[in-house]
mmCIF file of C-alpha atoms in Angstrom:
data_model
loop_
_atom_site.group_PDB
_atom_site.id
_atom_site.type_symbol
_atom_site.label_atom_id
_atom_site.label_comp_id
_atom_site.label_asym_id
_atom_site.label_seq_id
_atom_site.Cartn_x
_atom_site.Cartn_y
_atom_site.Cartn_z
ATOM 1 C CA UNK A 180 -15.063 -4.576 0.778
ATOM 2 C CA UNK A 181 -13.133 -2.201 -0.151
ATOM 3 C CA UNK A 182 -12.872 0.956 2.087
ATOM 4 C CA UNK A 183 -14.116 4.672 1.301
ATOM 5 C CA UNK A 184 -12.703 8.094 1.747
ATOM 6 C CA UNK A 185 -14.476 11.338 1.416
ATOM 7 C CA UNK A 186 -14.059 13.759 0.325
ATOM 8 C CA UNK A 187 -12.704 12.278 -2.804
ATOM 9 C CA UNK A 188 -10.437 15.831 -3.148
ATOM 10 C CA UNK A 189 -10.001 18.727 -1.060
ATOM 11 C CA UNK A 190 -8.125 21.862 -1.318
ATOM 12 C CA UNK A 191 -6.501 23.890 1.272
ATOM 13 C CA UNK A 192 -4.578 27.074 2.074
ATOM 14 C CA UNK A 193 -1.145 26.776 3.640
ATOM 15 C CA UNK A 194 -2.565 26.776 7.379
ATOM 16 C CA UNK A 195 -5.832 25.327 7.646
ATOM 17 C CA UNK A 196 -6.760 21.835 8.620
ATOM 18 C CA UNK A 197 -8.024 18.778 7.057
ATOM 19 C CA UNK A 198 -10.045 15.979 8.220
ATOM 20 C CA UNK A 199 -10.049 12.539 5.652
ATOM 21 C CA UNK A 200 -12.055 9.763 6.153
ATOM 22 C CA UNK A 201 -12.447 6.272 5.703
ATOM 23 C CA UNK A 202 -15.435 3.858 6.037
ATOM 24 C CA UNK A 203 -15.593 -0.075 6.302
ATOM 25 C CA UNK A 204 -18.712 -2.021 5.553
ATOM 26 C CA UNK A 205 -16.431 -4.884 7.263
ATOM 27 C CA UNK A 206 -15.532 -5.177 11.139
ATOM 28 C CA UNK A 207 -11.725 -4.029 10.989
ATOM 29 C CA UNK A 208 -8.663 -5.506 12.898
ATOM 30 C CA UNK A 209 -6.351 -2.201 12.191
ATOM 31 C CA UNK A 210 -6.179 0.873 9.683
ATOM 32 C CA UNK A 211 -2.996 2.074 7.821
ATOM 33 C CA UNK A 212 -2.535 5.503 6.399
ATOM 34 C CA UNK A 213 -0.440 6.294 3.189
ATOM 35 C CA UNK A 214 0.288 9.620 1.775
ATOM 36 C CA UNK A 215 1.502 9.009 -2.089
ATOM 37 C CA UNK A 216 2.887 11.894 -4.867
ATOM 38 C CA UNK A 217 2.405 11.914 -8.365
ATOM 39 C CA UNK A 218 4.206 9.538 -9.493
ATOM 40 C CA UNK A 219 6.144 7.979 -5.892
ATOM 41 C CA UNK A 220 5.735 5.470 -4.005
ATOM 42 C CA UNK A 221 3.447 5.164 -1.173
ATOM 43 C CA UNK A 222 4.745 6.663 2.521
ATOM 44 C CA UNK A 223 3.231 5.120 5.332
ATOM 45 C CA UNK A 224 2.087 6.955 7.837
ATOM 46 C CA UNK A 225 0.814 5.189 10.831
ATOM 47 C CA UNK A 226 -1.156 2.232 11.700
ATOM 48 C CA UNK A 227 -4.403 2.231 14.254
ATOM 49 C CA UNK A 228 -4.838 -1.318 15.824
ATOM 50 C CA UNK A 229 -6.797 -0.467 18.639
ATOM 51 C CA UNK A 230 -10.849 0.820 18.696
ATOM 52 C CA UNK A 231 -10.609 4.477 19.930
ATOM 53 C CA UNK A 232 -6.830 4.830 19.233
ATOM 54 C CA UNK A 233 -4.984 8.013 18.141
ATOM 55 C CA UNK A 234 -1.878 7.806 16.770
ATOM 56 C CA UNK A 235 0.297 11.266 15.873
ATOM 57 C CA UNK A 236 3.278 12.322 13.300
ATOM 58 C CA UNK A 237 3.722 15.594 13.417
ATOM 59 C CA UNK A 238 0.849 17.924 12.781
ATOM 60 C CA UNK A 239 -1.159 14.653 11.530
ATOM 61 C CA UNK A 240 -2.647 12.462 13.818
ATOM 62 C CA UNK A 241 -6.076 9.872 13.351
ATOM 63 C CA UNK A 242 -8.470 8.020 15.248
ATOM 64 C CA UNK A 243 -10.364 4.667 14.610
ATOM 65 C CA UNK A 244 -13.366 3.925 15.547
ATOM 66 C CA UNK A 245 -13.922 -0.015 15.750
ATOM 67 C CA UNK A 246 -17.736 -0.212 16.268
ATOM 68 C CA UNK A 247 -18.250 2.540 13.233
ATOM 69 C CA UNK A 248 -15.829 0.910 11.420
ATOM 70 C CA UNK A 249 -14.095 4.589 10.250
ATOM 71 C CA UNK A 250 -11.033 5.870 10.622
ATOM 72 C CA UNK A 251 -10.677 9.646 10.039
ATOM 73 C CA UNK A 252 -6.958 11.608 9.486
ATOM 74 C CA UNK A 253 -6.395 15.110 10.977
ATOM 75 C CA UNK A 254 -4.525 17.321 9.285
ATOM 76 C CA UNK A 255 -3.698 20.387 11.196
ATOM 77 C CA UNK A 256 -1.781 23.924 9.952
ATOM 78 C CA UNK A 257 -1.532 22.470 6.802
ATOM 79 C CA UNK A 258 1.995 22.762 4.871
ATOM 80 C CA UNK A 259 2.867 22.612 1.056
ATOM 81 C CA UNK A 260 4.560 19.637 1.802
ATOM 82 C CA UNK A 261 1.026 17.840 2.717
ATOM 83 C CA UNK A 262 -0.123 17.570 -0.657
ATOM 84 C CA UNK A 263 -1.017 14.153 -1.644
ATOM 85 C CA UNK A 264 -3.072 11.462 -2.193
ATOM 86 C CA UNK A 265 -4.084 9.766 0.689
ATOM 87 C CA UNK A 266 -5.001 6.302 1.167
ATOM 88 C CA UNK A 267 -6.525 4.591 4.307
ATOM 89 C CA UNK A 268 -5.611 0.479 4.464
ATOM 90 C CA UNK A 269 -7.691 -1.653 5.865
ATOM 91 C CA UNK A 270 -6.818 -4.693 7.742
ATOM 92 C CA UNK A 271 -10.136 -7.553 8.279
ATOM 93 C CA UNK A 272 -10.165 -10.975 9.816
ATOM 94 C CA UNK A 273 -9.345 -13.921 7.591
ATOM 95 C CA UNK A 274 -6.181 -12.156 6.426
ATOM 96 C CA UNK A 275 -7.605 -9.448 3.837
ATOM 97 C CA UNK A 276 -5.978 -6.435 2.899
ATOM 98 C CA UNK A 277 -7.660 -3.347 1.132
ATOM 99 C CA UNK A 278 -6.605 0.044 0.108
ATOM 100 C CA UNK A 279 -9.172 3.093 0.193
ATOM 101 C CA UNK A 280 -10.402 4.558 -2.426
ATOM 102 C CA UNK A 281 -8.194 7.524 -2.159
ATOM 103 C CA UNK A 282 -8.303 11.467 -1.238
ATOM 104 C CA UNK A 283 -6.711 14.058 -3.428
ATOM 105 C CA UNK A 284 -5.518 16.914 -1.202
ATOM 106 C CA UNK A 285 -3.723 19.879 -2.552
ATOM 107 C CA UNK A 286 -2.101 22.672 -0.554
ATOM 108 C CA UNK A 287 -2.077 26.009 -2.087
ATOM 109 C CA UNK A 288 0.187 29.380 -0.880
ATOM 110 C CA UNK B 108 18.646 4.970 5.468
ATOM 111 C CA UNK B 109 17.619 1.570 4.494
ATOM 112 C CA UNK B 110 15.557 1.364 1.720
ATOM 113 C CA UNK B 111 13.680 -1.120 -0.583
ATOM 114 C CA UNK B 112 14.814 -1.467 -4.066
ATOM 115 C CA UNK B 113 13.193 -2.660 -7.185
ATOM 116 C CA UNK B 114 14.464 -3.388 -10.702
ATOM 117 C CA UNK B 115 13.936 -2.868 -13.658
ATOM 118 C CA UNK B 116 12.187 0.451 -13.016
ATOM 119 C CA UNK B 117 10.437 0.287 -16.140
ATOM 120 C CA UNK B 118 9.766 -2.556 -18.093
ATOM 121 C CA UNK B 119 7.975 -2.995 -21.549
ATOM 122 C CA UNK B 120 6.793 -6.668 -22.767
ATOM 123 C CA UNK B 121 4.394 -8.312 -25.556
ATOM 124 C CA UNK B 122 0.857 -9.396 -24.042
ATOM 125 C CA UNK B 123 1.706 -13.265 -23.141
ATOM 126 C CA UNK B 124 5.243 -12.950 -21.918
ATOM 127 C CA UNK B 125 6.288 -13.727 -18.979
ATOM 128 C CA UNK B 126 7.714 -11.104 -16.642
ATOM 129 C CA UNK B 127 9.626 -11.282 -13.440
ATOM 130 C CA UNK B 128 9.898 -7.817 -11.296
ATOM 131 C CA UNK B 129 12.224 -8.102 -8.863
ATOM 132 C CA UNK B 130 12.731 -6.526 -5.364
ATOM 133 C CA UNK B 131 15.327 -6.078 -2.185
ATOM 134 C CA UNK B 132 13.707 -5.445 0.730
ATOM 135 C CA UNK B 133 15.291 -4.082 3.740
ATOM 136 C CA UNK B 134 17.844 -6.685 4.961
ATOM 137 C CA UNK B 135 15.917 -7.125 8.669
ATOM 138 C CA UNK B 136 12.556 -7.184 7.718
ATOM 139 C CA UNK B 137 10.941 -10.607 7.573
ATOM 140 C CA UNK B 138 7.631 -9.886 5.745
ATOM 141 C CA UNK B 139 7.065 -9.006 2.298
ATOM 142 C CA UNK B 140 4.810 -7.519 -0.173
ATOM 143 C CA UNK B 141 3.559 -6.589 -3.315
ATOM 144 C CA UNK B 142 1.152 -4.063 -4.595
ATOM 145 C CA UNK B 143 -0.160 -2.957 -7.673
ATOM 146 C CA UNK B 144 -1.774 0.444 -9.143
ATOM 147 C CA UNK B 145 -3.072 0.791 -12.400
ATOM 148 C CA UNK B 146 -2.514 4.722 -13.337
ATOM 149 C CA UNK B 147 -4.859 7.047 -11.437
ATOM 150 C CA UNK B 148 -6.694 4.436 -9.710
ATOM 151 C CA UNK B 149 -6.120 3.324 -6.348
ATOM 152 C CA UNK B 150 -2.816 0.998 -4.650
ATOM 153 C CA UNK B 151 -4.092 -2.958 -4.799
ATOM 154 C CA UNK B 152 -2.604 -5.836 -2.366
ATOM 155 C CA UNK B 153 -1.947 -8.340 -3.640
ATOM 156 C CA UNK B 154 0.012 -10.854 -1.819
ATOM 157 C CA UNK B 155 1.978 -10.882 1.350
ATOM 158 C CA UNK B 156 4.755 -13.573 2.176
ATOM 159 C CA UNK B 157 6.514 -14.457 5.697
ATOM 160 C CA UNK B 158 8.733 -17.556 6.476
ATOM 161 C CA UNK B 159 9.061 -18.266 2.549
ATOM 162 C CA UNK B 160 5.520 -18.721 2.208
ATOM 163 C CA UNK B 161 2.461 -17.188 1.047
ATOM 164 C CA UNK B 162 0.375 -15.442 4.302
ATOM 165 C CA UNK B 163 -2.045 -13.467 2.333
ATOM 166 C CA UNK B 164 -2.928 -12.572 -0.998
ATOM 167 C CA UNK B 165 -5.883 -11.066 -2.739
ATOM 168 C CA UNK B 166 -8.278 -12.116 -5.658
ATOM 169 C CA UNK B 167 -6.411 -10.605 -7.834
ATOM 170 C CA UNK B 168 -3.522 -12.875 -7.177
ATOM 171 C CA UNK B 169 -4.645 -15.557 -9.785
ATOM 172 C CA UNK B 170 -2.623 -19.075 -10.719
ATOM 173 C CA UNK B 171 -0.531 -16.503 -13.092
ATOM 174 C CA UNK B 172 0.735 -14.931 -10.527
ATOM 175 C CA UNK B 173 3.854 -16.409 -8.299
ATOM 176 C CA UNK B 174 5.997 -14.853 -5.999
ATOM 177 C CA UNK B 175 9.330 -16.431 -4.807
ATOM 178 C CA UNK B 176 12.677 -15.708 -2.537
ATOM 179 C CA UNK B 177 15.069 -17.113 -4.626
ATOM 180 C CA UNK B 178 17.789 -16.287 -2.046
ATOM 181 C CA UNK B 179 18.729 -14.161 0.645
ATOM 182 C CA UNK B 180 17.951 -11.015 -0.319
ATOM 183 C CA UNK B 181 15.829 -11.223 -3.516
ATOM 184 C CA UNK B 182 11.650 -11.201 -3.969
ATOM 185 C CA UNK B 183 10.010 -11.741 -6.907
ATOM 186 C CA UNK B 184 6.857 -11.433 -8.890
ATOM 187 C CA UNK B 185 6.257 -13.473 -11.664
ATOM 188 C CA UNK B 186 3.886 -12.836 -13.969
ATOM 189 C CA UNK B 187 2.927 -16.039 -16.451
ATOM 190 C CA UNK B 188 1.155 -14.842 -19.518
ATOM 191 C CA UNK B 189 0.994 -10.919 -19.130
ATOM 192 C CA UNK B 190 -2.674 -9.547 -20.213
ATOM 193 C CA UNK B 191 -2.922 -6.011 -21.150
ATOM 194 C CA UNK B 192 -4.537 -5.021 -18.160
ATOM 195 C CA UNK B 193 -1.876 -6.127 -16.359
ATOM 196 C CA UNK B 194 -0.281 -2.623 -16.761
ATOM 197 C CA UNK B 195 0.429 -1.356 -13.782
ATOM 198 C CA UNK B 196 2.690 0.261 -11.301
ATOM 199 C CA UNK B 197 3.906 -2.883 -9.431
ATOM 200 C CA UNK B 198 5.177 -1.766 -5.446
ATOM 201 C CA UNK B 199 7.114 -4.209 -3.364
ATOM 202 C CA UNK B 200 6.993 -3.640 0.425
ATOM 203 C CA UNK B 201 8.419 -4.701 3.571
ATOM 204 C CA UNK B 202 7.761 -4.677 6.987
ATOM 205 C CA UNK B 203 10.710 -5.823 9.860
ATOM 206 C CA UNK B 204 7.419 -7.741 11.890
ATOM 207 C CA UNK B 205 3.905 -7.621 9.647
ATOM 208 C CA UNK B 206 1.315 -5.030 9.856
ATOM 209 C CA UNK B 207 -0.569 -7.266 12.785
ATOM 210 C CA UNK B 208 1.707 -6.108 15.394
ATOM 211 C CA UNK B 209 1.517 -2.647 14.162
ATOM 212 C CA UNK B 210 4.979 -2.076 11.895
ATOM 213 C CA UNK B 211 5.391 -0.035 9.467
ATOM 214 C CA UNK B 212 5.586 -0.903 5.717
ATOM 215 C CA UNK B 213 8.055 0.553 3.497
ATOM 216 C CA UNK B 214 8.119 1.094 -0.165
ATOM 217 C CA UNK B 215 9.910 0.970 -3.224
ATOM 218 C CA UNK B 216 9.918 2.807 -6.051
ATOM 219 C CA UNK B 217 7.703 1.075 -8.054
ATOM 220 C CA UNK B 218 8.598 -0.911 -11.399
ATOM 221 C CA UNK B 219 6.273 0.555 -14.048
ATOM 222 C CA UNK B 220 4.945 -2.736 -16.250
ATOM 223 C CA UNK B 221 3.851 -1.694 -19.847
ATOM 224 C CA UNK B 222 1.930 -4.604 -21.674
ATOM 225 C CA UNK B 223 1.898 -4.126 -25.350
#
């Protein structure tokens, strides 16, 4: 049930881009994405309820695809400030709630 | 900015205590939640709560858990009998409408549980 992310880690220069992941074995009603730091809080970044959607913030934006199931983030010109561990949420019918299994991504100069 | 609080940040009990973590979600927002993360491992729902009752929760979310709004502005999680695996980073959450009509949750800090 609960969702996964690949890669597990991934790092980048300052610049490049990123794409993260996230697989349901369960038909999904909408997909969150979280960015957290060591030791903060999650920060929500945007939530996909539509098959096919993208949603931006900035440089990052994501799709979901409903009949695959996935989600995937895009990360594009990477900054410092991207480094993270990111989380896709997924929402099923029947009221469940599940956080991925989380992707390590770490910007370097 | 608005913002969700949470007290205490850190709190340190015997295994079999009962613990109550309390949070302040955004004064608006009418659905709340709480999450759990045991260190390095990934954020856990466990329960969600609209219209002073609970909408969701998860499996971990067992009779020793409760969550309450005592008043206006308060949400808690109580924690019966604390088990050592309990020990966690506990989140609290709100959202001004509920993730089904695509709003955005926000956090708090985090109050870190210890279970001795």
């Amino acid at each position: 049930q609960q969702p996964v992310q690949s890669p597990q880690a991934v790092i980048l220069r300052e610049g490049e881009d990123a794409v993260i992941n996230c697989s349901s074995s369960k038909a999904l009603y909408s997909v969150h994405w979280y960015r957290q730091k060591h030791g903060e809080a999650p920060v929500f970044l945007m939530i996909l309820l539509k098959g096919g959607e993208q949603k931006g913030h900035d440089k990052i934006s994501a799709s979901f695809n409903e009949k695959k199931q996935q989600s995937s983030l895009y990360l594009t010109a990477s900054q410092l400030s991207y480094s993270g561990t990111y989380f896709c949420g997924t929402e099923h019918t029947g009221n469940q709630f599940y956080f991925g299994t989380g992707t390590s991504l770490t910007v370097i100069p | 900015e608005p913002e969700v609080t949470q007290t205490p940040s850190h709190q340190v009990t015997q295994m079999g205590q009962e613990v109550i973590l309390r949070c302040v979600p955004i004064s608006n927002h009418l659905y709340f939640y709480w999450y759990r993360q045991i260190l390095g491992q990934k954020v856990e729902f466990l329960v969600s709560f609209y219209n002073n009752e609970i909408s969701e929760k998860s499996e971990i979310f067992d009779d020793q858990f409760s969550v309450e709004r005592p008043d206006g502005s308060n949400f808690t999680l109580k924690i019966r009998s604390t088990k050592l695996e309990d020990s966690a980073m506990y989140f609290c959450a709100s959202s001004e409408r509920g993730g089904r009509r695509g709003d955005t949750q926000y956090f708090g800090p985090g109050t870190r549980l210890t279970v001795l």
